[in-house]
Coordinates of C-alpha atoms in Angstrom, one line a residue:
M11 CA -30.7 -56.8 -134.3
T12 CA -31.4 -59.6 -132.0
H13 CA -29.5 -61.0 -129.0
G14 CA -28.3 -57.5 -128.1
F15 CA -26.3 -57.1 -131.3
R16 CA -26.7 -54.3 -133.8
P17 CA -24.7 -52.8 -136.7
L18 CA -21.4 -51.0 -135.8
G19 CA -21.7 -47.3 -135.4
E20 CA -19.2 -44.9 -137.1
D21 CA -18.1 -43.7 -133.7
E22 CA -17.3 -47.2 -132.5
I23 CA -14.7 -48.2 -135.1
D24 CA -11.6 -47.5 -132.9
A25 CA -13.2 -49.3 -129.9
V26 CA -13.9 -52.4 -132.1
I27 CA -10.3 -52.4 -133.3
A28 CA -9.2 -52.2 -129.7
L29 CA -11.5 -55.1 -128.8
W30 CA -10.1 -57.2 -131.7
D31 CA -6.6 -56.4 -130.5
R32 CA -7.4 -57.5 -126.9
A33 CA -9.1 -60.6 -128.2
G34 CA -6.2 -61.6 -130.4
M35 CA -8.2 -61.3 -133.6
T36 CA -5.8 -59.1 -135.6
R37 CA -3.1 -60.4 -137.9
P38 CA -0.3 -58.5 -139.7
W39 CA -1.7 -59.4 -143.2
N40 CA -5.2 -58.1 -142.4
Q41 CA -5.4 -54.5 -141.4
P42 CA -8.5 -54.2 -139.2
R43 CA -9.4 -50.6 -140.3
A44 CA -9.2 -51.7 -144.0
D45 CA -11.3 -54.8 -143.2
I46 CA -13.9 -52.6 -141.4
E47 CA -14.1 -50.2 -144.3
A48 CA -14.6 -53.1 -146.8
I49 CA -17.3 -54.7 -144.6
R50 CA -19.1 -51.4 -144.2
A51 CA -18.9 -50.7 -147.9
N52 CA -20.4 -54.1 -148.9
P53 CA -24.2 -54.0 -148.7
K54 CA -24.1 -57.9 -148.4
S55 CA -22.2 -57.9 -145.1
A56 CA -22.6 -56.6 -141.6
L57 CA -20.3 -56.0 -138.6
L58 CA -22.5 -56.5 -135.5
V59 CA -21.5 -55.4 -132.0
A60 CA -22.9 -55.8 -128.5
C61 CA -22.1 -53.1 -125.9
A62 CA -22.0 -52.9 -122.2
D63 CA -21.8 -49.5 -120.5
G64 CA -21.6 -48.0 -124.0
V65 CA -18.4 -49.9 -125.0
P66 CA -18.3 -52.8 -127.5
V67 CA -17.7 -56.1 -125.7
A68 CA -18.4 -58.5 -128.5
S69 CA -18.5 -58.5 -132.3
V70 CA -19.3 -60.7 -135.3
V71 CA -19.0 -60.1 -139.0
V72 CA -21.5 -61.9 -141.3
E73 CA -21.1 -61.8 -145.1
D74 CA -23.3 -63.0 -147.9
G75 CA -21.4 -65.6 -149.9
G76 CA -24.0 -66.6 -152.4
H77 CA -26.2 -69.4 -151.1
R78 CA -24.3 -69.5 -147.8
A79 CA -23.2 -66.9 -145.3
W80 CA -19.7 -66.6 -143.7
V81 CA -18.7 -65.6 -140.2
Y82 CA -15.6 -63.6 -139.3
Y83 CA -14.2 -61.6 -136.4
L84 CA -16.4 -63.3 -133.8
C85 CA -14.9 -62.3 -130.4
A86 CA -15.7 -61.3 -126.9
D87 CA -13.6 -59.0 -124.7
P88 CA -11.3 -61.4 -122.8
A89 CA -12.4 -59.7 -119.5
R90 CA -16.0 -60.7 -120.4
R91 CA -15.5 -64.3 -121.6
G92 CA -17.8 -66.8 -120.0
E93 CA -20.7 -64.4 -120.0
G94 CA -22.3 -65.9 -123.1
W95 CA -21.3 -63.2 -125.6
G96 CA -19.9 -65.6 -128.1
S97 CA -23.0 -67.7 -128.2
R98 CA -25.2 -64.6 -128.5
A99 CA -23.0 -63.3 -131.3
M100 CA -23.4 -66.6 -133.2
A101 CA -27.1 -66.5 -132.6
A102 CA -27.2 -62.9 -134.1
A103 CA -25.1 -64.1 -137.1
E104 CA -27.5 -67.0 -137.6
D105 CA -30.5 -64.6 -137.5
W106 CA -28.8 -62.3 -140.0
A107 CA -28.1 -65.2 -142.3
R108 CA -31.7 -66.5 -142.1
A109 CA -33.1 -63.0 -142.7
H110 CA -31.0 -62.8 -145.9
G111 CA -32.2 -66.1 -147.2
H112 CA -29.3 -68.3 -146.4
T113 CA -29.6 -72.0 -145.4
K114 CA -26.1 -72.5 -144.3
L115 CA -23.5 -70.5 -142.2
Q116 CA -19.8 -71.3 -142.5
L117 CA -16.7 -70.1 -140.8
L118 CA -12.9 -70.8 -140.7
V119 CA -11.1 -71.9 -137.5
R120 CA -7.4 -72.9 -137.3
R121 CA -7.3 -76.6 -136.5
S122 CA -4.7 -75.8 -133.8
N123 CA -7.3 -73.7 -131.9
A124 CA -8.9 -76.6 -129.9
P125 CA -10.9 -74.4 -127.5
V126 CA -12.6 -72.5 -130.3
M127 CA -13.3 -75.7 -132.2
G128 CA -15.0 -77.0 -129.1
F129 CA -17.0 -73.8 -128.8
Y130 CA -18.4 -74.1 -132.3
E131 CA -19.0 -77.9 -132.0
H132 CA -21.0 -77.1 -128.8
L133 CA -23.2 -74.8 -130.9
G134 CA -23.8 -77.5 -133.5
Y135 CA -21.2 -76.6 -136.1
E136 CA -19.2 -79.5 -137.6
E137 CA -16.1 -79.8 -139.8
N138 CA -17.0 -80.7 -143.4
A139 CA -15.1 -82.6 -146.1
V140 CA -14.3 -79.6 -148.1
A141 CA -10.7 -78.3 -148.3
V142 CA -10.1 -74.5 -148.3
L143 CA -7.6 -73.5 -151.0
Q144 CA -6.1 -70.1 -151.3
K145 CA -3.8 -68.0 -153.6
W146 CA -2.4 -64.8 -152.5
L147 CA -2.9 -61.9 -154.9
D148 CA -1.0 -59.3 -152.8
P149 CA 2.7 -60.3 -152.3
E150 CA 3.1 -58.0 -149.3
R151 CA 0.2 -59.5 -147.5
E152 CA 1.4 -63.0 -148.4
R153 CA 4.9 -62.2 -147.0
A154 CA 3.3 -61.0 -143.7
F155 CA 1.2 -64.2 -143.6
R156 CA 4.2 -66.5 -144.2
E157 CA 6.4 -64.7 -141.7
N158 CA 3.8 -65.1 -138.9
P159 CA 4.3 -68.2 -136.8
D160 CA 0.6 -68.9 -136.3
A161 CA -0.3 -68.4 -139.9
H162 CA -0.9 -72.0 -140.8

C-alpha cells in the first residue's frame, strides 16, 4: 500500500482500538471491535494503518459503496498530529479507491467539527448538496446514539 499505509494485521487490532480511543474516534453506538470484524470480513473494504516503531499511529477505513468509495475512521495519534499522517492516510484511501475503479470518494464529518472540515477542504473535498438520511434498525444502538451529547 502506498504512503506508508498497509492493511491491518491480526496482531494489531487492540493497538488500533487504543489508537481510535486516544483520537476520540469511538462512539457508544459503534463498538470498535465489531466494526473491525465487519470491515475485515468484507472483501470490498480495507482498514489501512501506518506504523512508527512497530505501533499503529494512523488509520483509515475505505469501503466500496458501488460507484463511489467511502472513508471512515481516519485518525492520527494525537501525539503525532501535525506530522502529515492524516494527509497521507487520505492519499492512501484515494489510491485504494482508484485501484478499485472508483471515481469519487466520500466521507461524513459532523458540521460542528470545524477543524476537521478545514482539513478536508484543504485536501480538495467539498460539501455537496445531498442530505444524509438515516433510520436506526437496532433500538439499543439508537438509544446510545440519542443519549450521547455529540451525536448530532
